[in-house]
Amino acid sequence: MTGLAVNVDHIATLRQARGAAYPDPVAAAVLAELAGADGIVVHLREDRRHIQDRDVYLLRNTISTKMIMEMAVTDEIMDIACEVKPEQVTLVPEKREELTTEGGLDVTANRDLVASAAQRLHDSGILVSLFIDPNPAQIEASAAIGADLIEIHTGTFCDAQTMDEKQRAFSDIIEAARLARKMELGINAGHGLCYNTIKWFRGSDIIDEFSIGHSIIARAALVGMDRAVKEMIEQIKLTGP
């Protein structure tokens, strides 16, 4: 079955809004695991706007599934990743002025930098994923530099304003996934997915794992983490042939 990795960044966003010690993203991660999540995602940003170094180290020693660390290619964060050794690192673009990650990593334009980062992560025993737009050139470049998997950016699809735009964007995702499969890359997808947009993937088993955060955390604020995660897993179970 297609998996679900739950991003707990926005539990930390809520904590940082008051500078308090709660709510704790580590506690949220444990609850997500107990509800059936296959992995936990955290993005340690340079500006530390939500997840803090302390969270990363505690998560490494607490969760029992897999830890996925999102990060930009910077020396400081690379050092932390190689020390923490999550099961997987997803390399993403990062701008301080953005609300959230905008678009995929341009692997073709930053090939040497990304390849060097991937090699260093591999040397530390960490799987390497690249967060990219559903673009053939980016997929080919990802395979060429030795990435283990890609995470297809689904933001354009999720944010589309018309049905035609949405259908075109969804087709791009599926075609990108098929190309990645031919190149023997693992295929994840994420960014902006919610309880409604996930339904578009019903009947297709092309995605190995969805990475979903904001919609689950928003739902959890109303009904609790256990129910929010289980409801998403039920939707994902409906994917596949």
C-alpha atoms as an extended CHARMM CRD file, in Angstrom:
* protein
*
       241  EXT
         1         1  MET       CA              0.0000000000        0.0000000000        0.0000000000  PROA      1               0.0000000000
         2         2  THR       CA              1.0860000000        3.5520000000       -0.6540000000  PROA      2               0.0000000000
         3         3  GLY       CA              2.6220000000        4.9940000000        2.5010000000  PROA      3               0.0000000000
         4         4  LEU       CA              2.0710000000        8.1920000000        4.4720000000  PROA      4               0.0000000000
         5         5  ALA       CA              4.8160000000       10.3110000000        6.0000000000  PROA      5               0.0000000000
         6         6  VAL       CA              3.4360000000       12.9870000000        8.3260000000  PROA      6               0.0000000000
         7         7  ASN       CA              5.1490000000       16.3650000000        8.4910000000  PROA      7               0.0000000000
         8         8  VAL       CA              4.9480000000       17.8240000000       12.0130000000  PROA      8               0.0000000000
         9         9  ASP       CA              6.5360000000       21.2030000000       11.2230000000  PROA      9               0.0000000000
        10        10  HSD       CA              3.3760000000       23.1300000000       11.9850000000  PROA      10              0.0000000000
        11        11  ILE       CA              3.0660000000       21.7320000000       15.4780000000  PROA      11              0.0000000000
        12        12  ALA       CA              6.3740000000       23.5320000000       15.9840000000  PROA      12              0.0000000000
        13        13  THR       CA              4.9600000000       26.6140000000       14.2100000000  PROA      13              0.0000000000
        14        14  LEU       CA              2.2330000000       26.7990000000       16.8450000000  PROA      14              0.0000000000
        15        15  ARG       CA              4.7830000000       26.4020000000       19.6370000000  PROA      15              0.0000000000
        16        16  GLN       CA              7.0760000000       29.0860000000       18.2520000000  PROA      16              0.0000000000
        17        17  ALA       CA              4.1760000000       31.5380000000       17.8920000000  PROA      17              0.0000000000
        18        18  ARG       CA              4.2300000000       31.9550000000       21.6750000000  PROA      18              0.0000000000
        19        19  GLY       CA              7.8170000000       30.9730000000       22.3670000000  PROA      19              0.0000000000
        20        20  ALA       CA              6.4470000000       28.2510000000       24.6290000000  PROA      20              0.0000000000
        21        21  ALA       CA              7.6220000000       24.6970000000       25.2310000000  PROA      21              0.0000000000
        22        22  TYR       CA              4.4010000000       23.2550000000       23.8260000000  PROA      22              0.0000000000
        23        23  PRO       CA              2.9070000000       21.7970000000       21.7340000000  PROA      23              0.0000000000
        24        24  ASP       CA              5.8240000000       19.4430000000       21.1880000000  PROA      24              0.0000000000
        25        25  PRO       CA              6.3970000000       18.1480000000       17.6270000000  PROA      25              0.0000000000
        26        26  VAL       CA              8.0990000000       15.0830000000       19.0830000000  PROA      26              0.0000000000
        27        27  ALA       CA              4.9370000000       14.1660000000       20.9940000000  PROA      27              0.0000000000
        28        28  ALA       CA              2.9120000000       14.8140000000       17.8360000000  PROA      28              0.0000000000
        29        29  ALA       CA              5.2300000000       12.5290000000       15.8840000000  PROA      29              0.0000000000
        30        30  VAL       CA              4.7010000000        9.6860000000       18.3480000000  PROA      30              0.0000000000
        31        31  LEU       CA              0.9230000000       10.1060000000       18.1180000000  PROA      31              0.0000000000
        32        32  ALA       CA              1.1380000000       10.0990000000       14.3110000000  PROA      32              0.0000000000
        33        33  GLU       CA              3.1320000000        6.8710000000       14.4090000000  PROA      33              0.0000000000
        34        34  LEU       CA              0.6330000000        5.2440000000       16.7700000000  PROA      34              0.0000000000
        35        35  ALA       CA             -2.1220000000        6.2060000000       14.3460000000  PROA      35              0.0000000000
        36        36  GLY       CA             -0.3280000000        4.3750000000       11.5400000000  PROA      36              0.0000000000
        37        37  ALA       CA              2.0380000000        6.8500000000        9.8710000000  PROA      37              0.0000000000
        38        38  ASP       CA              4.9210000000        5.2120000000        8.0160000000  PROA      38              0.0000000000
        39        39  GLY       CA              7.3630000000        8.0240000000        8.7040000000  PROA      39              0.0000000000
        40        40  ILE       CA              7.8350000000       11.4750000000       10.2110000000  PROA      40              0.0000000000
        41        41  VAL       CA              9.0090000000       14.5150000000        8.2480000000  PROA      41              0.0000000000
        42        42  VAL       CA             10.6580000000       17.6380000000        9.6720000000  PROA      42              0.0000000000
        43        43  HSD       CA             12.1890000000       20.5670000000        7.8060000000  PROA      43              0.0000000000
        44        44  LEU       CA             15.0990000000       22.1130000000        9.6720000000  PROA      44              0.0000000000
        45        45  ARG       CA             15.2750000000       25.5220000000        8.0290000000  PROA      45              0.0000000000
        46        46  GLU       CA             18.1800000000       27.9230000000        8.2370000000  PROA      46              0.0000000000
        47        47  ASP       CA             15.9470000000       30.5130000000        9.9210000000  PROA      47              0.0000000000
        48        48  ARG       CA             14.6140000000       27.9360000000       12.4460000000  PROA      48              0.0000000000
        49        49  ARG       CA             11.0980000000       29.3330000000       12.0340000000  PROA      49              0.0000000000
        50        50  HSD       CA              9.4940000000       26.1410000000       13.3110000000  PROA      50              0.0000000000
        51        51  ILE       CA             11.5590000000       22.9730000000       13.8450000000  PROA      51              0.0000000000
        52        52  GLN       CA             14.5520000000       23.5260000000       16.1530000000  PROA      52              0.0000000000
        53        53  ASP       CA             17.7940000000       21.5760000000       16.4560000000  PROA      53              0.0000000000
        54        54  ARG       CA             16.5290000000       20.0820000000       19.7110000000  PROA      54              0.0000000000
        55        55  ASP       CA             13.5150000000       18.6100000000       17.8930000000  PROA      55              0.0000000000
        56        56  VAL       CA             15.6780000000       16.8950000000       15.3080000000  PROA      56              0.0000000000
        57        57  TYR       CA             17.9140000000       15.2040000000       17.8650000000  PROA      57              0.0000000000
        58        58  LEU       CA             14.9830000000       14.1260000000       20.0510000000  PROA      58              0.0000000000
        59        59  LEU       CA             13.0510000000       12.7570000000       17.0880000000  PROA      59              0.0000000000
        60        60  ARG       CA             16.0320000000       10.6660000000       16.0530000000  PROA      60              0.0000000000
        61        61  ASN       CA             16.0190000000        8.9930000000       19.4760000000  PROA      61              0.0000000000
        62        62  THR       CA             12.2480000000        8.7460000000       19.8790000000  PROA      62              0.0000000000
        63        63  ILE       CA             10.3670000000        7.7020000000       16.7660000000  PROA      63              0.0000000000
        64        64  SER       CA             10.2430000000        4.0620000000       15.7220000000  PROA      64              0.0000000000
        65        65  THR       CA              9.3460000000        4.3460000000       12.0310000000  PROA      65              0.0000000000
        66        66  LYS       CA             11.6000000000        6.3840000000        9.7440000000  PROA      66              0.0000000000
        67        67  MET       CA             12.8020000000        9.9370000000       10.0330000000  PROA      67              0.0000000000
        68        68  ILE       CA             12.7760000000       12.1220000000        6.9330000000  PROA      68              0.0000000000
        69        69  MET       CA             14.6710000000       15.3700000000        7.2440000000  PROA      69              0.0000000000
        70        70  GLU       CA             13.9440000000       18.1260000000        4.7190000000  PROA      70              0.0000000000
        71        71  MET       CA             16.7600000000       20.6100000000        4.2790000000  PROA      71              0.0000000000
        72        72  ALA       CA             18.4810000000       23.0530000000        1.9720000000  PROA      72              0.0000000000
        73        73  VAL       CA             21.9990000000       22.3340000000        0.7530000000  PROA      73              0.0000000000
        74        74  THR       CA             23.9610000000       24.3770000000        3.2880000000  PROA      74              0.0000000000
        75        75  ASP       CA             27.0770000000       23.4400000000        5.2360000000  PROA      75              0.0000000000
        76        76  GLU       CA             25.4610000000       23.9680000000        8.6540000000  PROA      76              0.0000000000
        77        77  ILE       CA             22.3970000000       21.8290000000        8.0050000000  PROA      77              0.0000000000
        78        78  MET       CA             24.4230000000       19.1960000000        6.1610000000  PROA      78              0.0000000000
        79        79  ASP       CA             26.6350000000       18.8380000000        9.2300000000  PROA      79              0.0000000000
        80        80  ILE       CA             23.5790000000       18.2830000000       11.4300000000  PROA      80              0.0000000000
        81        81  ALA       CA             22.0610000000       15.7500000000        9.0290000000  PROA      81              0.0000000000
        82        82  CYS       CA             25.2590000000       13.7280000000        8.8490000000  PROA      82              0.0000000000
        83        83  GLU       CA             25.4570000000       13.6720000000       12.6470000000  PROA      83              0.0000000000
        84        84  VAL       CA             21.7780000000       12.8200000000       13.2250000000  PROA      84              0.0000000000
        85        85  LYS       CA             21.6520000000       10.2780000000       10.3790000000  PROA      85              0.0000000000
        86        86  PRO       CA             17.9380000000       10.1900000000        9.5490000000  PROA      86              0.0000000000
        87        87  GLU       CA             16.8810000000        7.3340000000        7.3110000000  PROA      87              0.0000000000
        88        88  GLN       CA             16.2300000000        9.8200000000        4.5180000000  PROA      88              0.0000000000
        89        89  VAL       CA             17.0590000000       13.4030000000        3.6160000000  PROA      89              0.0000000000
        90        90  THR       CA             14.9590000000       15.3320000000        1.1210000000  PROA      90              0.0000000000
        91        91  LEU       CA             16.8540000000       18.2320000000       -0.4160000000  PROA      91              0.0000000000
        92        92  VAL       CA             14.6320000000       21.2480000000       -1.0490000000  PROA      92              0.0000000000
        93        93  PRO       CA             15.0460000000       24.8590000000       -2.1870000000  PROA      93              0.0000000000
        94        94  GLU       CA             14.7110000000       27.4470000000        0.5510000000  PROA      94              0.0000000000
        95        95  LYS       CA             14.1170000000       31.2170000000        0.6320000000  PROA      95              0.0000000000
        96        96  ARG       CA             13.7730000000       33.2120000000        3.8390000000  PROA      96              0.0000000000
        97        97  GLU       CA             10.8970000000       35.3460000000        2.5410000000  PROA      97              0.0000000000
        98        98  GLU       CA              8.6750000000       32.4070000000        1.5420000000  PROA      98              0.0000000000
        99        99  LEU       CA              5.7500000000       31.2000000000        3.6450000000  PROA      99              0.0000000000
       100       100  THR       CA              6.4830000000       27.6190000000        2.6760000000  PROA      100             0.0000000000
       101       101  THR       CA              8.6320000000       25.8940000000        0.0700000000  PROA      101             0.0000000000
       102       102  GLU       CA              7.8270000000       27.3610000000       -3.3360000000  PROA      102             0.0000000000
       103       103  GLY       CA              8.5030000000       25.0250000000       -6.2310000000  PROA      103             0.0000000000
       104       104  GLY       CA             10.9820000000       22.2440000000       -6.6490000000  PROA      104             0.0000000000
       105       105  LEU       CA             14.7440000000       22.1250000000       -6.4600000000  PROA      105             0.0000000000
       106       106  ASP       CA             16.4130000000       23.0430000000       -9.7680000000  PROA      106             0.0000000000
       107       107  VAL       CA             18.7290000000       20.0650000000      -10.0790000000  PROA      107             0.0000000000
       108       108  THR       CA             19.7800000000       20.8800000000      -13.6390000000  PROA      108             0.0000000000
       109       109  ALA       CA             21.0140000000       24.3610000000      -12.6930000000  PROA      109             0.0000000000
       110       110  ASN       CA             22.7110000000       23.1940000000       -9.4760000000  PROA      110             0.0000000000
       111       111  ARG       CA             23.9270000000       19.8010000000      -10.5660000000  PROA      111             0.0000000000
       112       112  ASP       CA             27.4130000000       19.8750000000       -9.0450000000  PROA      112             0.0000000000
       113       113  LEU       CA             26.1790000000       21.2430000000       -5.6950000000  PROA      113             0.0000000000
       114       114  VAL       CA             23.3670000000       18.7010000000       -5.4280000000  PROA      114             0.0000000000
       115       115  ALA       CA             25.5870000000       15.8320000000       -6.5420000000  PROA      115             0.0000000000
       116       116  SER       CA             28.1870000000       16.7300000000       -3.9170000000  PROA      116             0.0000000000
       117       117  ALA       CA             25.5240000000       16.9020000000       -1.1920000000  PROA      117             0.0000000000
       118       118  ALA       CA             24.0350000000       13.5770000000       -2.2890000000  PROA      118             0.0000000000
       119       119  GLN       CA             27.4420000000       11.9130000000       -2.1700000000  PROA      119             0.0000000000
       120       120  ARG       CA             28.1310000000       13.2070000000        1.3240000000  PROA      120             0.0000000000
       121       121  LEU       CA             24.7300000000       11.9970000000        2.5540000000  PROA      121             0.0000000000
       122       122  HSD       CA             25.2550000000        8.6030000000        0.9370000000  PROA      122             0.0000000000
       123       123  ASP       CA             28.6350000000        8.3610000000        2.6340000000  PROA      123             0.0000000000
       124       124  SER       CA             26.7760000000        8.8120000000        5.9390000000  PROA      124             0.0000000000
       125       125  GLY       CA             24.3690000000        5.9900000000        5.0770000000  PROA      125             0.0000000000
       126       126  ILE       CA             21.4100000000        8.2870000000        4.3470000000  PROA      126             0.0000000000
       127       127  LEU       CA             18.9570000000        7.8240000000        1.4820000000  PROA      127             0.0000000000
       128       128  VAL       CA             18.7200000000       10.8940000000       -0.7460000000  PROA      128             0.0000000000
       129       129  SER       CA             15.4690000000       12.3020000000       -2.0930000000  PROA      129             0.0000000000
       130       130  LEU       CA             15.1450000000       15.4180000000       -4.2530000000  PROA      130             0.0000000000
       131       131  PHE       CA             12.0340000000       17.6020000000       -4.0750000000  PROA      131             0.0000000000
       132       132  ILE       CA             11.4480000000       18.5120000000       -7.7240000000  PROA      132             0.0000000000
       133       133  ASP       CA              8.7760000000       19.7950000000      -10.0630000000  PROA      133             0.0000000000
       134       134  PRO       CA              7.1750000000       17.1880000000      -12.3590000000  PROA      134             0.0000000000
       135       135  ASN       CA              9.5860000000       18.0140000000      -15.1640000000  PROA      135             0.0000000000
       136       136  PRO       CA             11.3750000000       15.3630000000      -17.2660000000  PROA      136             0.0000000000
       137       137  ALA       CA             14.6900000000       17.2470000000      -17.2530000000  PROA      137             0.0000000000
       138       138  GLN       CA             14.6740000000       17.4320000000      -13.4540000000  PROA      138             0.0000000000
       139       139  ILE       CA             13.8730000000       13.7300000000      -13.1510000000  PROA      139             0.0000000000
       140       140  GLU       CA             16.6660000000       12.7820000000      -15.5490000000  PROA      140             0.0000000000
       141       141  ALA       CA             19.1190000000       14.9930000000      -13.6660000000  PROA      141             0.0000000000
       142       142  SER       CA             18.0290000000       13.4600000000      -10.3460000000  PROA      142             0.0000000000
       143       143  ALA       CA             18.7370000000        9.9710000000      -11.6370000000  PROA      143             0.0000000000
       144       144  ALA       CA             22.0500000000       11.0760000000      -13.1290000000  PROA      144             0.0000000000
       145       145  ILE       CA             23.4280000000       12.4480000000       -9.8430000000  PROA      145             0.0000000000
       146       146  GLY       CA             22.4980000000        9.2490000000       -8.0180000000  PROA      146             0.0000000000
       147       147  ALA       CA             19.3810000000       10.1860000000       -6.0360000000  PROA      147             0.0000000000
       148       148  ASP       CA             17.5630000000        7.2390000000       -4.4990000000  PROA      148             0.0000000000
       149       149  LEU       CA             14.1430000000        8.7850000000       -4.9170000000  PROA      149             0.0000000000
       150       150  ILE       CA             12.2950000000       11.9420000000       -5.8110000000  PROA      150             0.0000000000
       151       151  GLU       CA              9.4330000000       13.7840000000       -4.1800000000  PROA      151             0.0000000000
       152       152  ILE       CA              7.2020000000       15.2700000000       -6.8370000000  PROA      152             0.0000000000
       153       153  HSD       CA              6.0590000000       18.7890000000       -6.0100000000  PROA      153             0.0000000000
       154       154  THR       CA              2.2410000000       18.7180000000       -6.0610000000  PROA      154             0.0000000000
       155       155  GLY       CA              1.7090000000       22.3980000000       -5.2240000000  PROA      155             0.0000000000
       156       156  THR       CA              0.7640000000       23.5150000000       -8.7380000000  PROA      156             0.0000000000
       157       157  PHE       CA             -1.8890000000       20.8050000000       -8.8690000000  PROA      157             0.0000000000
       158       158  CYS       CA             -3.2590000000       21.5920000000       -5.4150000000  PROA      158             0.0000000000
       159       159  ASP       CA             -3.3490000000       25.3480000000       -6.0270000000  PROA      159             0.0000000000
       160       160  ALA       CA             -4.8980000000       25.2130000000       -9.5210000000  PROA      160             0.0000000000
       161       161  GLN       CA             -7.9070000000       27.5170000000       -9.8460000000  PROA      161             0.0000000000
       162       162  THR       CA             -9.7450000000       25.8350000000      -12.7210000000  PROA      162             0.0000000000
       163       163  MET       CA            -10.5620000000       22.2250000000      -13.4700000000  PROA      163             0.0000000000
       164       164  ASP       CA             -8.5800000000       22.3540000000      -16.7170000000  PROA      164             0.0000000000
       165       165  GLU       CA             -5.5120000000       23.6370000000      -14.8760000000  PROA      165             0.0000000000
       166       166  LYS       CA             -5.9370000000       20.9740000000      -12.2300000000  PROA      166             0.0000000000
       167       167  GLN       CA             -6.2580000000       18.1650000000      -14.7550000000  PROA      167             0.0000000000
       168       168  ARG       CA             -3.1680000000       19.3160000000      -16.6640000000  PROA      168             0.0000000000
       169       169  ALA       CA             -1.1400000000       19.5930000000      -13.4680000000  PROA      169             0.0000000000
       170       170  PHE       CA             -2.2930000000       16.1640000000      -12.3110000000  PROA      170             0.0000000000
       171       171  SER       CA             -1.3660000000       14.6410000000      -15.6660000000  PROA      171             0.0000000000
       172       172  ASP       CA              2.0930000000       16.1690000000      -15.3110000000  PROA      172             0.0000000000
       173       173  ILE       CA              2.4850000000       14.4510000000      -11.9180000000  PROA      173             0.0000000000
       174       174  ILE       CA              1.4650000000       11.0420000000      -13.2570000000  PROA      174             0.0000000000
       175       175  GLU       CA              3.6870000000       11.3230000000      -16.3380000000  PROA      175             0.0000000000
       176       176  ALA       CA              6.6100000000       12.4020000000      -14.1630000000  PROA      176             0.0000000000
       177       177  ALA       CA              6.0530000000        9.4380000000      -11.8700000000  PROA      177             0.0000000000
       178       178  ARG       CA              6.0150000000        7.0400000000      -14.8160000000  PROA      178             0.0000000000
       179       179  LEU       CA              9.2960000000        8.4290000000      -16.0970000000  PROA      179             0.0000000000
       180       180  ALA       CA             10.8390000000        8.1840000000      -12.6380000000  PROA      180             0.0000000000
       181       181  ARG       CA              9.6850000000        4.5590000000      -12.3910000000  PROA      181             0.0000000000
       182       182  LYS       CA             11.4480000000        3.7640000000      -15.6710000000  PROA      182             0.0000000000
       183       183  MET       CA             14.5970000000        5.2500000000      -14.1930000000  PROA      183             0.0000000000
       184       184  GLU       CA             14.2050000000        3.0770000000      -11.0910000000  PROA      184             0.0000000000
       185       185  LEU       CA             13.7530000000        6.0030000000       -8.7170000000  PROA      185             0.0000000000
       186       186  GLY       CA             11.5510000000        5.7960000000       -5.6590000000  PROA      186             0.0000000000
       187       187  ILE       CA              8.5430000000        8.0780000000       -6.0510000000  PROA      187             0.0000000000
       188       188  ASN       CA              7.0920000000       10.2240000000       -3.2970000000  PROA      188             0.0000000000
       189       189  ALA       CA              4.7570000000       13.1800000000       -3.6910000000  PROA      189             0.0000000000
       190       190  GLY       CA              3.8130000000       16.1300000000       -1.5370000000  PROA      190             0.0000000000
       191       191  HSD       CA              3.1010000000       19.8040000000       -0.9560000000  PROA      191             0.0000000000
       192       192  GLY       CA             -0.3950000000       21.1350000000       -0.4220000000  PROA      192             0.0000000000
       193       193  LEU       CA             -2.1180000000       17.7470000000       -0.4960000000  PROA      193             0.0000000000
       194       194  CYS       CA             -5.2710000000       17.5540000000        1.6000000000  PROA      194             0.0000000000
       195       195  TYR       CA             -8.2250000000       15.2440000000        2.2410000000  PROA      195             0.0000000000
       196       196  ASN       CA             -9.8260000000       16.3730000000       -1.0310000000  PROA      196             0.0000000000
       197       197  THR       CA             -6.8790000000       16.4930000000       -3.4330000000  PROA      197             0.0000000000
       198       198  ILE       CA             -5.6140000000       13.0740000000       -2.3060000000  PROA      198             0.0000000000
       199       199  LYS       CA             -8.7770000000       11.5980000000       -3.8460000000  PROA      199             0.0000000000
       200       200  TRP       CA             -7.4270000000       12.3420000000       -7.3130000000  PROA      200             0.0000000000
       201       201  PHE       CA             -4.8920000000        9.5460000000       -6.8620000000  PROA      201             0.0000000000
       202       202  ARG       CA             -7.5450000000        6.8650000000       -6.4320000000  PROA      202             0.0000000000
       203       203  GLY       CA             -7.0530000000        4.0270000000       -8.8720000000  PROA      203             0.0000000000
       204       204  SER       CA             -3.3150000000        4.6660000000       -9.2750000000  PROA      204             0.0000000000
       205       205  ASP       CA             -0.4880000000        2.9920000000       -7.3860000000  PROA      205             0.0000000000
       206       206  ILE       CA              2.2760000000        5.0200000000       -9.0460000000  PROA      206             0.0000000000
       207       207  ILE       CA              3.1940000000        6.9270000000       -5.8510000000  PROA      207             0.0000000000
       208       208  ASP       CA              5.1650000000        5.0400000000       -3.1970000000  PROA      208             0.0000000000
       209       209  GLU       CA              4.5290000000        7.5000000000       -0.3710000000  PROA      209             0.0000000000
       210       210  PHE       CA              2.7440000000       10.7870000000        0.2170000000  PROA      210             0.0000000000
       211       211  SER       CA              4.3100000000       13.4580000000        2.4290000000  PROA      211             0.0000000000
       212       212  ILE       CA              1.5330000000       15.4830000000        4.0500000000  PROA      212             0.0000000000
       213       213  GLY       CA              1.6950000000       18.0100000000        6.8380000000  PROA      213             0.0000000000
       214       214  HSD       CA             -0.4240000000       21.1560000000        6.9450000000  PROA      214             0.0000000000
       215       215  SER       CA             -3.8040000000       19.5760000000        6.2120000000  PROA      215             0.0000000000
       216       216  ILE       CA             -3.2890000000       16.8240000000        8.7920000000  PROA      216             0.0000000000
       217       217  ILE       CA             -2.0950000000       19.2500000000       11.4670000000  PROA      217             0.0000000000
       218       218  ALA       CA             -5.0070000000       21.5980000000       10.7170000000  PROA      218             0.0000000000
       219       219  ARG       CA             -7.4360000000       18.6920000000       11.0300000000  PROA      219             0.0000000000
       220       220  ALA       CA             -5.7220000000       17.5030000000       14.1940000000  PROA      220             0.0000000000
       221       221  ALA       CA             -6.3310000000       20.8930000000       15.8190000000  PROA      221             0.0000000000
       222       222  LEU       CA            -10.0510000000       20.1190000000       15.5950000000  PROA      222             0.0000000000
       223       223  VAL       CA            -10.3150000000       16.3550000000       16.0260000000  PROA      223             0.0000000000
       224       224  GLY       CA             -6.9480000000       15.1960000000       17.3990000000  PROA      224             0.0000000000
       225       225  MET       CA             -3.8460000000       13.7180000000       15.7760000000  PROA      225             0.0000000000
       226       226  ASP       CA             -5.0050000000       10.1100000000       15.9690000000  PROA      226             0.0000000000
       227       227  ARG       CA             -8.2060000000       10.7270000000       14.0340000000  PROA      227             0.0000000000
       228       228  ALA       CA             -6.6070000000       13.1440000000       11.5630000000  PROA      228             0.0000000000
       229       229  VAL       CA             -3.8830000000       10.6670000000       10.5880000000  PROA      229             0.0000000000
       230       230  LYS       CA             -6.2540000000        7.7040000000       10.4190000000  PROA      230             0.0000000000
       231       231  GLU       CA             -8.6550000000        9.6350000000        8.1990000000  PROA      231             0.0000000000
       232       232  MET       CA             -5.8340000000       10.4250000000        5.7620000000  PROA      232             0.0000000000
       233       233  ILE       CA             -4.6470000000        6.8260000000        5.7720000000  PROA      233             0.0000000000
       234       234  GLU       CA             -8.1710000000        5.7120000000        4.8970000000  PROA      234             0.0000000000
       235       235  GLN       CA             -8.1180000000        8.0150000000        1.8770000000  PROA      235             0.0000000000
       236       236  ILE       CA             -4.7020000000        6.7130000000        0.8120000000  PROA      236             0.0000000000
       237       237  LYS       CA             -5.8990000000        3.1110000000        1.1140000000  PROA      237             0.0000000000
       238       238  LEU       CA             -8.3080000000        3.8850000000       -1.6960000000  PROA      238             0.0000000000
       239       239  THR       CA             -5.4060000000        4.5170000000       -4.0660000000  PROA      239             0.0000000000
       240       240  GLY       CA             -4.1550000000        1.6210000000       -6.1140000000  PROA      240             0.0000000000
       241       241  PRO       CA             -5.7370000000       -0.4300000000       -8.9060000000  PROA      241             0.0000000000
